GROMACS .gro file of C-alpha atoms in nm:
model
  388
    1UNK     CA    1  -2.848  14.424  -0.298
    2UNK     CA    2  -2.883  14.784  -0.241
    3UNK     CA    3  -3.111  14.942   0.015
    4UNK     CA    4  -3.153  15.317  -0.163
    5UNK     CA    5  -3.508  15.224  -0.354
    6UNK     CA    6  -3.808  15.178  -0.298
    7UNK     CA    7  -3.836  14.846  -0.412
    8UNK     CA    8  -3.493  14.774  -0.221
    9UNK     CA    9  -3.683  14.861   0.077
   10UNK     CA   10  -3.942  14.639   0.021
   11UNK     CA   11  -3.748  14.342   0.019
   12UNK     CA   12  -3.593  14.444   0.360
   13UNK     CA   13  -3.906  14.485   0.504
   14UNK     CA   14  -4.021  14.139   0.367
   15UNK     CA   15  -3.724  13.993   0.518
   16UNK     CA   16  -3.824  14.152   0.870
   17UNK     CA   17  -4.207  14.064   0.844
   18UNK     CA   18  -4.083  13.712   0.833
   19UNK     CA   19  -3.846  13.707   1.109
   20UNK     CA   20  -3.555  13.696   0.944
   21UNK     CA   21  -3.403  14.024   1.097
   22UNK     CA   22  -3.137  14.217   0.946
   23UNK     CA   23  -3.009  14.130   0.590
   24UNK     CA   24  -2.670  14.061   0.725
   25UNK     CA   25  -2.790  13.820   0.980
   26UNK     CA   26  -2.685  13.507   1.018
   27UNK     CA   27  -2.980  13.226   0.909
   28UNK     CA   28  -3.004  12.873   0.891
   29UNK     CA   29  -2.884  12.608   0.630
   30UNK     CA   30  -3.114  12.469   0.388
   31UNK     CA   31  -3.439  12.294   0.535
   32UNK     CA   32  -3.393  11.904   0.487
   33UNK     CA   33  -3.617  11.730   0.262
   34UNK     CA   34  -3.888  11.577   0.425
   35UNK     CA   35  -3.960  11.245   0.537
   36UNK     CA   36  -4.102  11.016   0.199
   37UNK     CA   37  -4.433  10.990   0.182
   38UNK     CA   38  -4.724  10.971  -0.089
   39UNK     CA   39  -4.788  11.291  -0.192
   40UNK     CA   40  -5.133  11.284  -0.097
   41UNK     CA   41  -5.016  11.297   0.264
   42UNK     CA   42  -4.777  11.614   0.221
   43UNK     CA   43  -4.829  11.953   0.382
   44UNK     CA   44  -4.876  12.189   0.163
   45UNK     CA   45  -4.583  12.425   0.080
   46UNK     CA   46  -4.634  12.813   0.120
   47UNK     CA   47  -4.630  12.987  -0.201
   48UNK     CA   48  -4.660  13.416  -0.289
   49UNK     CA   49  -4.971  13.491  -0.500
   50UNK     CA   50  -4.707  13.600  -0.771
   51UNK     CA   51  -4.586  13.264  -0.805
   52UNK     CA   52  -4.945  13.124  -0.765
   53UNK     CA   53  -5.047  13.361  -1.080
   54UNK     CA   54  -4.803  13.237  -1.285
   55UNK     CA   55  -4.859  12.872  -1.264
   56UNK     CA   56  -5.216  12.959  -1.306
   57UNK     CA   57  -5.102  13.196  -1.659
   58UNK     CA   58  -4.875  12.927  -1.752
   59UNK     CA   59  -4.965  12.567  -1.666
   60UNK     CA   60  -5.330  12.680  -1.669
   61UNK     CA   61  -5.393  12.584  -1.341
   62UNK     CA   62  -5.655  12.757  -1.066
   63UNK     CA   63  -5.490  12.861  -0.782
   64UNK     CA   64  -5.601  12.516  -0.547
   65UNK     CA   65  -5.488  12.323  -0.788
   66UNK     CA   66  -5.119  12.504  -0.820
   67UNK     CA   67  -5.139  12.481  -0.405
   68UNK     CA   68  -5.186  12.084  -0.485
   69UNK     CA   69  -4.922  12.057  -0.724
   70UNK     CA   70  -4.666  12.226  -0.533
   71UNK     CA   71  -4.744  11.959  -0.241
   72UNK     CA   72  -4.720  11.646  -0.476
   73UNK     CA   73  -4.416  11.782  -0.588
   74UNK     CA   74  -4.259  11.824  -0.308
   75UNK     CA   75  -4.332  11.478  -0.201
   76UNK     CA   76  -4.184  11.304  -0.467
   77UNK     CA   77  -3.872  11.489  -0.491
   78UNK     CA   78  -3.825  11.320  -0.124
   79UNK     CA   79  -3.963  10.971  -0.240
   80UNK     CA   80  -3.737  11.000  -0.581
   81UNK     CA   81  -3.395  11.041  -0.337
   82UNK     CA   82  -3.524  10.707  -0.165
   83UNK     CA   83  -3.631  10.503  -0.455
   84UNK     CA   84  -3.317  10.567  -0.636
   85UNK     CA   85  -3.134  10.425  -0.350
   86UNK     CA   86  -3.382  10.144  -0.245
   87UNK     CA   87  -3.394   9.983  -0.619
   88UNK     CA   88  -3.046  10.014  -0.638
   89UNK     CA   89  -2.894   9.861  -0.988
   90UNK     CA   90  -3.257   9.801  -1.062
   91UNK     CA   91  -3.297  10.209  -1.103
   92UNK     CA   92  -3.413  10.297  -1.466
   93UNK     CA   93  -3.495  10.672  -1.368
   94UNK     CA   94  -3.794  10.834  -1.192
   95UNK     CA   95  -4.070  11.127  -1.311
   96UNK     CA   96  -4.332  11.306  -1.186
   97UNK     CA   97  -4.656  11.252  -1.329
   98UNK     CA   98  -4.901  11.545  -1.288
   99UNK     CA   99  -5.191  11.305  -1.385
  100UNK     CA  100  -5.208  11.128  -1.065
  101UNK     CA  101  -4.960  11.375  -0.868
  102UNK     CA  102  -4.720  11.085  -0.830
  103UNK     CA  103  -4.365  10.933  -0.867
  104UNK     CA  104  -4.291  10.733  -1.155
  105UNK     CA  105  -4.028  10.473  -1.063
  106UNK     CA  106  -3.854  10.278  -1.349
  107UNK     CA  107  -3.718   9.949  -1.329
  108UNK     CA  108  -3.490   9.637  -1.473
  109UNK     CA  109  -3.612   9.434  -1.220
  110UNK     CA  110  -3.967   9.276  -1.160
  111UNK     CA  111  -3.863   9.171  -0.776
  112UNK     CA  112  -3.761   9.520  -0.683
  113UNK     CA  113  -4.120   9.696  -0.780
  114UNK     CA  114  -4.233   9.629  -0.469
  115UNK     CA  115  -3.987   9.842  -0.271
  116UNK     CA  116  -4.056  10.121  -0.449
  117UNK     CA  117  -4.426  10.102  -0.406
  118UNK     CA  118  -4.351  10.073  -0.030
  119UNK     CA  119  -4.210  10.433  -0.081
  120UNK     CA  120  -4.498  10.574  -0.248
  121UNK     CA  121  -4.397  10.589  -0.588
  122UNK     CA  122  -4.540  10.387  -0.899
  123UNK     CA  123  -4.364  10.185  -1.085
  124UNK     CA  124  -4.228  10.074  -1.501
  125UNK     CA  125  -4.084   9.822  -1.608
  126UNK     CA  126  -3.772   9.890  -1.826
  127UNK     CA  127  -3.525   9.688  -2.030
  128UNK     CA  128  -3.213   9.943  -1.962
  129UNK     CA  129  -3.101  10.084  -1.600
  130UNK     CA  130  -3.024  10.457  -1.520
  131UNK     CA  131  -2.674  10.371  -1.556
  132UNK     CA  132  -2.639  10.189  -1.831
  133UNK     CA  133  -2.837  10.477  -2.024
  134UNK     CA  134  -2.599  10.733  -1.874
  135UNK     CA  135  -2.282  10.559  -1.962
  136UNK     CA  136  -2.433  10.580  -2.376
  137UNK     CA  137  -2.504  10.971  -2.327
  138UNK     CA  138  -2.174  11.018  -2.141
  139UNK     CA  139  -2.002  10.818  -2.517
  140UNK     CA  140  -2.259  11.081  -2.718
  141UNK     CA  141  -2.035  11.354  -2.501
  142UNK     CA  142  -1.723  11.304  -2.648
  143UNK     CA  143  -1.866  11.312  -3.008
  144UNK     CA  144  -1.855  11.679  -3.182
  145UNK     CA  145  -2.179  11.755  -3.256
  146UNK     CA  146  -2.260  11.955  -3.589
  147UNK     CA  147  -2.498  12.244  -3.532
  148UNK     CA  148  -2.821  12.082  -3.671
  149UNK     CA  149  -2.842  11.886  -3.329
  150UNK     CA  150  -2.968  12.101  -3.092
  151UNK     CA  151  -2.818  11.824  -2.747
  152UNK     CA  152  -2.927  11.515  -2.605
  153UNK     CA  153  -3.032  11.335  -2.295
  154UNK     CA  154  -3.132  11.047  -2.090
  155UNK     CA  155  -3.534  11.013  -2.073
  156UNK     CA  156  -3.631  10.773  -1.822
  157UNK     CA  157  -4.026  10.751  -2.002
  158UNK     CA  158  -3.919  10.654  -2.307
  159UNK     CA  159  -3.571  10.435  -2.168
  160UNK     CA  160  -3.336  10.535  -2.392
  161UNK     CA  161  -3.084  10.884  -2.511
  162UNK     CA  162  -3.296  11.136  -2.672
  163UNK     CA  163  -3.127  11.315  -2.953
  164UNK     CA  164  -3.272  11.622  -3.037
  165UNK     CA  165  -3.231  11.804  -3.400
  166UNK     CA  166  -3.353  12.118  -3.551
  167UNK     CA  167  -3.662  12.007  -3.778
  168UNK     CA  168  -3.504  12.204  -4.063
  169UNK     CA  169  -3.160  12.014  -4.064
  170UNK     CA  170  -3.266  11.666  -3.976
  171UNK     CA  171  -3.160  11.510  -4.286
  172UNK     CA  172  -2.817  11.690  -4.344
  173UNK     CA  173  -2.580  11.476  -4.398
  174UNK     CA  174  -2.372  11.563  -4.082
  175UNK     CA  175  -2.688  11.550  -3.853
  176UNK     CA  176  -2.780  11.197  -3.976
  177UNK     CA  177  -2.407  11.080  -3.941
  178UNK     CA  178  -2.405  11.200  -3.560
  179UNK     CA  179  -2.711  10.996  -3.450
  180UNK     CA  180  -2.597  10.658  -3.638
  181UNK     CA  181  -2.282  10.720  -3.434
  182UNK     CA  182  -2.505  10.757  -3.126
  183UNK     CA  183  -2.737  10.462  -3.199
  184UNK     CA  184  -2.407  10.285  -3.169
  185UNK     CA  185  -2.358  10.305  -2.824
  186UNK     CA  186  -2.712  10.218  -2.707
  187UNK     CA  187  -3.087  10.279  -2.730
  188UNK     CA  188  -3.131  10.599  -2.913
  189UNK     CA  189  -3.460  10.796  -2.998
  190UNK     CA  190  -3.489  11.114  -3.214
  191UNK     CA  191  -3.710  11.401  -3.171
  192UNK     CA  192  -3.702  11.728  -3.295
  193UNK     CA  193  -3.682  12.079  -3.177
  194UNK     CA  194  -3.824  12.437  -3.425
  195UNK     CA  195  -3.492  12.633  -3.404
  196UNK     CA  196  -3.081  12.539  -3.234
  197UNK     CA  197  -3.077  12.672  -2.877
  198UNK     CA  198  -2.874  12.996  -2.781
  199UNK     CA  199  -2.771  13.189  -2.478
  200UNK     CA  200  -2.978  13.467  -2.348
  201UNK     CA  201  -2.712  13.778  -2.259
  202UNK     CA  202  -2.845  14.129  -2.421
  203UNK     CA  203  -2.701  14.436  -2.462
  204UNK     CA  204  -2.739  14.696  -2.219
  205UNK     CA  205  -3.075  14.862  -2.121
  206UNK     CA  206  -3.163  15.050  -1.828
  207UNK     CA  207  -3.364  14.926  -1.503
  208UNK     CA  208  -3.201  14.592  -1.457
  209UNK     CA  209  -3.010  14.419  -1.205
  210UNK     CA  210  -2.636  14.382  -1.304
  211UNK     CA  211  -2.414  14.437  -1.623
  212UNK     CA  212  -2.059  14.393  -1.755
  213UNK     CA  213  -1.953  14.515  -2.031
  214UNK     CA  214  -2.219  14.573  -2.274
  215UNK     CA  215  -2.397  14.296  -2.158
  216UNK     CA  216  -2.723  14.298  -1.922
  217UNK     CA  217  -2.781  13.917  -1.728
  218UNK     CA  218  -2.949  13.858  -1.449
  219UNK     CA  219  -2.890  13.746  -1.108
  220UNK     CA  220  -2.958  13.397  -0.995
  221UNK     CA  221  -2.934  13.292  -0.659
  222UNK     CA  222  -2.789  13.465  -0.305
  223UNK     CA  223  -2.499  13.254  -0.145
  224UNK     CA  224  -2.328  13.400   0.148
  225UNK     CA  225  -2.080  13.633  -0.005
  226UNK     CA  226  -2.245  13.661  -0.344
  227UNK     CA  227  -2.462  13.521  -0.606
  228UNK     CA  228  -2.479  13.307  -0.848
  229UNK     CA  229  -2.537  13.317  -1.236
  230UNK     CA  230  -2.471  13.209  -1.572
  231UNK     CA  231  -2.110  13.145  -1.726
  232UNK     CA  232  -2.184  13.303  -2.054
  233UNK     CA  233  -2.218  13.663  -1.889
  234UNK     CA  234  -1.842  13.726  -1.835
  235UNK     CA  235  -1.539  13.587  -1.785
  236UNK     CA  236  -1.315  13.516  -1.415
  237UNK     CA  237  -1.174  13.872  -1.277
  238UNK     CA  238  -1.479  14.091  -1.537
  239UNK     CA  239  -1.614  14.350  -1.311
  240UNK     CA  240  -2.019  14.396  -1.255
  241UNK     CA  241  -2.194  14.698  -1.218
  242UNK     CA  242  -2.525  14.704  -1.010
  243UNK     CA  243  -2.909  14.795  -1.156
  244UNK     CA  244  -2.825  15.190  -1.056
  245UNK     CA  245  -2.472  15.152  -1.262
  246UNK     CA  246  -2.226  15.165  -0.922
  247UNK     CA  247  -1.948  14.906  -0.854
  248UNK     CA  248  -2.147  14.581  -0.736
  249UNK     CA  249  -1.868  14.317  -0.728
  250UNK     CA  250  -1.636  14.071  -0.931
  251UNK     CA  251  -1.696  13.715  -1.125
  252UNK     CA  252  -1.475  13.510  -0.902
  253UNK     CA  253  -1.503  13.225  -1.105
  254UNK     CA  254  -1.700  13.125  -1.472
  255UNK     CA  255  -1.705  12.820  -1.656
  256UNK     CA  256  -1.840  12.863  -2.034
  257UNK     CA  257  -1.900  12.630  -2.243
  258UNK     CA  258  -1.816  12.238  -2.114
  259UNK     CA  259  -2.057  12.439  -1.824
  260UNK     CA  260  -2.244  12.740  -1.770
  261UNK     CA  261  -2.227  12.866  -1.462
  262UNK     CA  262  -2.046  13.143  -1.222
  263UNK     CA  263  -2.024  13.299  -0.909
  264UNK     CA  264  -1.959  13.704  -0.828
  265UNK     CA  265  -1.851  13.823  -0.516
  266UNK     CA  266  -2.017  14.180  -0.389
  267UNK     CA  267  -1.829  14.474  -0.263
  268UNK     CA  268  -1.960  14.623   0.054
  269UNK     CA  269  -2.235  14.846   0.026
  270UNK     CA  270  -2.436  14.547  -0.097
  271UNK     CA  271  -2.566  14.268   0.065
  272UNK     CA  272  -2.756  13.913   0.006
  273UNK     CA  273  -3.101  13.786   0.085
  274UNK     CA  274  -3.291  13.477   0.022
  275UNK     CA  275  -3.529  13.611  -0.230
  276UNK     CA  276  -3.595  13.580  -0.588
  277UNK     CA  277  -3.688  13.964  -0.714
  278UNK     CA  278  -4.007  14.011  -0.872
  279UNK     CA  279  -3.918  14.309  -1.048
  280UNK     CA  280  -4.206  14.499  -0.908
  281UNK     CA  281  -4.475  14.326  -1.056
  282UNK     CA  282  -4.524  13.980  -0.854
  283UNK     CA  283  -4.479  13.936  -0.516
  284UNK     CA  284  -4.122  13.841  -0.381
  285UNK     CA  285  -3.993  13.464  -0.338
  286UNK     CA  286  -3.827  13.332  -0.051
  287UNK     CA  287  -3.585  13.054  -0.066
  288UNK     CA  288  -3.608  12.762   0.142
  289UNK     CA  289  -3.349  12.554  -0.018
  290UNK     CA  290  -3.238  12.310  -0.306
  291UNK     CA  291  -3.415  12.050  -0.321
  292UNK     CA  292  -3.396  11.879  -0.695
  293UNK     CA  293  -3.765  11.855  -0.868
  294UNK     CA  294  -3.810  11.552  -1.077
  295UNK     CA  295  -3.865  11.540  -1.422
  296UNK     CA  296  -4.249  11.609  -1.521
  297UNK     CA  297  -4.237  11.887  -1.163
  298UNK     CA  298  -4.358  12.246  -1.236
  299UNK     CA  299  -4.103  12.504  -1.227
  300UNK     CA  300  -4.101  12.863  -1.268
  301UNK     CA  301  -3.823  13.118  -1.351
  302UNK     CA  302  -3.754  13.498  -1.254
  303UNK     CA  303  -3.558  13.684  -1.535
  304UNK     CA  304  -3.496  14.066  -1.532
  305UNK     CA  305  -3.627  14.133  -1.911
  306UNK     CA  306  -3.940  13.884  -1.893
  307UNK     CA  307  -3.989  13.854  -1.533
  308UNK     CA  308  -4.190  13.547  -1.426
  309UNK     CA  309  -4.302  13.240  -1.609
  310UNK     CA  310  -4.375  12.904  -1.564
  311UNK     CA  311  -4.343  12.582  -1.716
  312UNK     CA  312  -4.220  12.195  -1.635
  313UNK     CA  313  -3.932  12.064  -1.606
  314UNK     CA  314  -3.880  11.804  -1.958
  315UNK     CA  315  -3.538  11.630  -1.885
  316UNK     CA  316  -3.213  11.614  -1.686
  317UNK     CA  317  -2.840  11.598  -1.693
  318UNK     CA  318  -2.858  11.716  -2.113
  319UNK     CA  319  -2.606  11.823  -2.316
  320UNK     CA  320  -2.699  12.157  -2.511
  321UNK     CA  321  -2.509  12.220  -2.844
  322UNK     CA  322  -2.445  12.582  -2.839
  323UNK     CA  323  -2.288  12.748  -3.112
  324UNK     CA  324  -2.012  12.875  -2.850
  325UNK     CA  325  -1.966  12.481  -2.757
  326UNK     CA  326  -2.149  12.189  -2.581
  327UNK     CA  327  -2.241  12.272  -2.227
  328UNK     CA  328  -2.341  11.959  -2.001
  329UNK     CA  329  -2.535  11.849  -1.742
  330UNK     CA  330  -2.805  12.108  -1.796
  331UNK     CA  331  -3.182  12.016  -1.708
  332UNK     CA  332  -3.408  12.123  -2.030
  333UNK     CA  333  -3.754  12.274  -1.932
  334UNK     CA  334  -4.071  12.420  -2.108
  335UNK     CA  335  -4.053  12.781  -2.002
  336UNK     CA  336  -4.005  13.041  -2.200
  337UNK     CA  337  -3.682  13.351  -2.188
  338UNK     CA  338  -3.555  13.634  -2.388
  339UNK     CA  339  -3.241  13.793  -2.408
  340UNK     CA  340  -3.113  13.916  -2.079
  341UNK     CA  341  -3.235  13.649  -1.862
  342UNK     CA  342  -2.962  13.490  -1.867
  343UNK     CA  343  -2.864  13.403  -1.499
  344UNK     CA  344  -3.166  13.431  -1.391
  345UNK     CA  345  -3.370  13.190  -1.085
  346UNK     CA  346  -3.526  12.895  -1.176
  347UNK     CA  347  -3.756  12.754  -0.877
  348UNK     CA  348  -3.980  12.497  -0.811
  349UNK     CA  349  -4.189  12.602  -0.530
  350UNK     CA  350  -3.970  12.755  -0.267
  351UNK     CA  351  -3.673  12.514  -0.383
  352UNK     CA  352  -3.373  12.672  -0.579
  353UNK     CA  353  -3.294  12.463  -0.904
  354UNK     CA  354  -3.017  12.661  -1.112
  355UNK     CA  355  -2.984  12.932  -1.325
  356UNK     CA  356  -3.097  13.023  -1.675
  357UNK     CA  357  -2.841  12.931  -1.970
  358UNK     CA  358  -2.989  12.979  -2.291
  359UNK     CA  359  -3.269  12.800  -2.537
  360UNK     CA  360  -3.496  12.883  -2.832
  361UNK     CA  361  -3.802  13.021  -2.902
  362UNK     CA  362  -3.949  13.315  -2.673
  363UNK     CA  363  -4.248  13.460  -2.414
  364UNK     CA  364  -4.480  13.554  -2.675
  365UNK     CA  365  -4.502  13.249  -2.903
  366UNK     CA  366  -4.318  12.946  -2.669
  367UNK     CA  367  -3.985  12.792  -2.647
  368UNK     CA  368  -3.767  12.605  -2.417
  369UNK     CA  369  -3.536  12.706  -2.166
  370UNK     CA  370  -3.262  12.537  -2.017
  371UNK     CA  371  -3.075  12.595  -1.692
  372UNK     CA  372  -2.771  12.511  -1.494
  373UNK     CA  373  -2.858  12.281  -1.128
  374UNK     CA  374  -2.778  12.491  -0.863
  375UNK     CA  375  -2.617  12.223  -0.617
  376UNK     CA  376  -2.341  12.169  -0.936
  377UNK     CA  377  -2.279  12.507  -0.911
  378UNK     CA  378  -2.247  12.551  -0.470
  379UNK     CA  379  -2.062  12.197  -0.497
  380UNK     CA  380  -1.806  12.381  -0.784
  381UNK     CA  381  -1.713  12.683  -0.547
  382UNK     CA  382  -1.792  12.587  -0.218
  383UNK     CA  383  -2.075  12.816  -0.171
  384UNK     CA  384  -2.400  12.774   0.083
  385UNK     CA  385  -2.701  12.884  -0.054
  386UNK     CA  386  -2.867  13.209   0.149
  387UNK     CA  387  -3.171  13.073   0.261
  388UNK     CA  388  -3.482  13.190   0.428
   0.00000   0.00000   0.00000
């Protein structure tokens, strides 16, 4: 990041208002999840207004009851980590649910209910374990997919592999050969999607953060060094050019497709900060740290064509059936992009998730958006998250 405009400046003096001092200093690792607890007992987090109004525009939500969310949240993405290792084999998968702001825990096991309880967390009963339903979805990956199905995942509310296929092409031959093969290897449920999921790169237009090539993305996420983004943007060694067109840096690694993610290095001159831009028209973001949001969490991304929007977070650890390839391991949300967001933040609360990868749809009529977990891509590369 660049200090020559105004809006440059503006971050900088964010970054000093909060103590931080200079955008070079050094700062400390991420915050560690808090202590579990029902989430009727958690703080509440600190939010900007910007991210406030977009919950509010987007989940339709007044601005206490985004505040409430936010703390829920929060709390069971600290009870989740605990259940899942209190249960044990029992563990059939975990969501939030925003109608009583709690932890759903699933389970195989009637006897093992009551120590996720103890946590805080509600509970299911469930005929198949988290593992036994990854271990189908992980047979589903080595299958080629044919383009009518738009990916699949593990849903812990409905206990089975979730095979998703474009409404138009559900009864193509190909499509309908796929998910037999799939029912095959365990409990399988359809459900269908309007239109096949692709990236979101665009050409080139002025005012945005970095390019390559002839193609605009977005940044994602500070890490000491660099940032973070999508894979799809450019390959290992491409060279980026900043928002004001000058040398910014150099993908030092990308993975696309099997993954989508990379990492670009910056050339002095610029610099990294814990904030998520809001191109002017929201209030900046810090970052706190990582923390993964269940499923069923609100979660908001920043992308330099459509700026901020919100939605929740719909399912984990999918694999999306690009036209380029299968990517895995994505987590498959409600929010809406457009071309050039690509790379862009995805947060819940002050908590870093991953960055934008592709989907369908877009910000005026709806869609879905899926995005690459950020702690995949600092584990990848050996990177540490910049945070506030």
């Amino acid at each position: 990041m660049k200090h020559t405009t105004p809006l440059r400046a503006a971050v900088a003096a964010l970054l000093l208002t909060v103590g931080l001092g200079a955008a070079h200093a050094d700062v400390a690792s991420a915050v560690p999840l808090p202590q579990p607890a029902a989430a009727s007992s958690a703080a509440a987090p600190s939010a900007s207004a910007g991210l406030l109004d977009a919950m509010r525009r987007d989940l339709g939500l007044t601005a206490s009851q985004a505040e409430e969310r936010l703390s829920a949240e929060k709390a069971a993405a600290a009870v989740e980590k605990t259940a899942r290792q209190a249960v044990g084999g029992a563990y059939g998968g975990s969501w939030y649910e925003p109608s009583t702001g709690r932890l759903v825990v699933a389970v195989t096991d009637r006897a093992q209910e009551s120590a996720a309880r103890a946590l805080g967390a509600d509970t299911l009963l469930v005929r198949h374990s988290a593992a036994a339903l990854d271990r189908a979805k992980a047979r589903l990956d080595t299958l080629r997919a044919p383009t009518g199905v738009a990916g699949w995942h593990v849903d812990p509310r409905t206990n089975s592999v979730v095979v998703t296929v474009v409404r138009t092409e559900r009864e193509a031959p190909a499509v309908r050969e796929f998910v037999d093969q799939a029912r095959t290897g365990g409990p399988v449920t359809v459900a269908e999607t309007a239109q096949a999921p692709r990236t979101y790169a665009a050409g080139t237009v002025g005012g945005d953060p970095y390019y390559t090539g002839n193609v605009r993305c977005s940044i994602g996420f500070s890490v000491y060094g660099g940032y973070v983004t999508a894979g799809h943007c450019a390959q290992a060694g491409a060279a980026v050019r900043g928002w004001d067109g000058s040398a910014m840096g150099t993908f030092q690694g990308s993975s696309f497709p099997g993954n989508d993610y990379a990492y670009v290095g910056i050339h002095s001159g610029w610099w990294t900060v814990p904030v998520v831009l809001g191109w002017g028209t929201i209030p900046d973001q810090l970052v706190r740290g990582s923390a993964e949001a269940p499923v069923g969490a609100s979660i908001c991304r920043s992308g330099s064509t459509t700026h901020w929007h919100c939605g929740t977070v719909l399912a984990k650890n999918e694999t999306v059936n690009y036209s380029q390839g299968a990517v895995h391991q994505m987590t498959k949300t409600s929010v809406c992009a457009e071309g050039g967001d690509s790379g862009g933040s995805f947060l819940s609360g002050d908590q870093a998730q991953g960055v934008t990868s592709g989907g369908w749809g877009n910000c005026s009529s709806g869609g879905q958006t899926w995005f690459q977990p950020i702690n995949e891509i600092l584990g990848r590369y050996g990177l540490t998250l910049h945070t506030a």
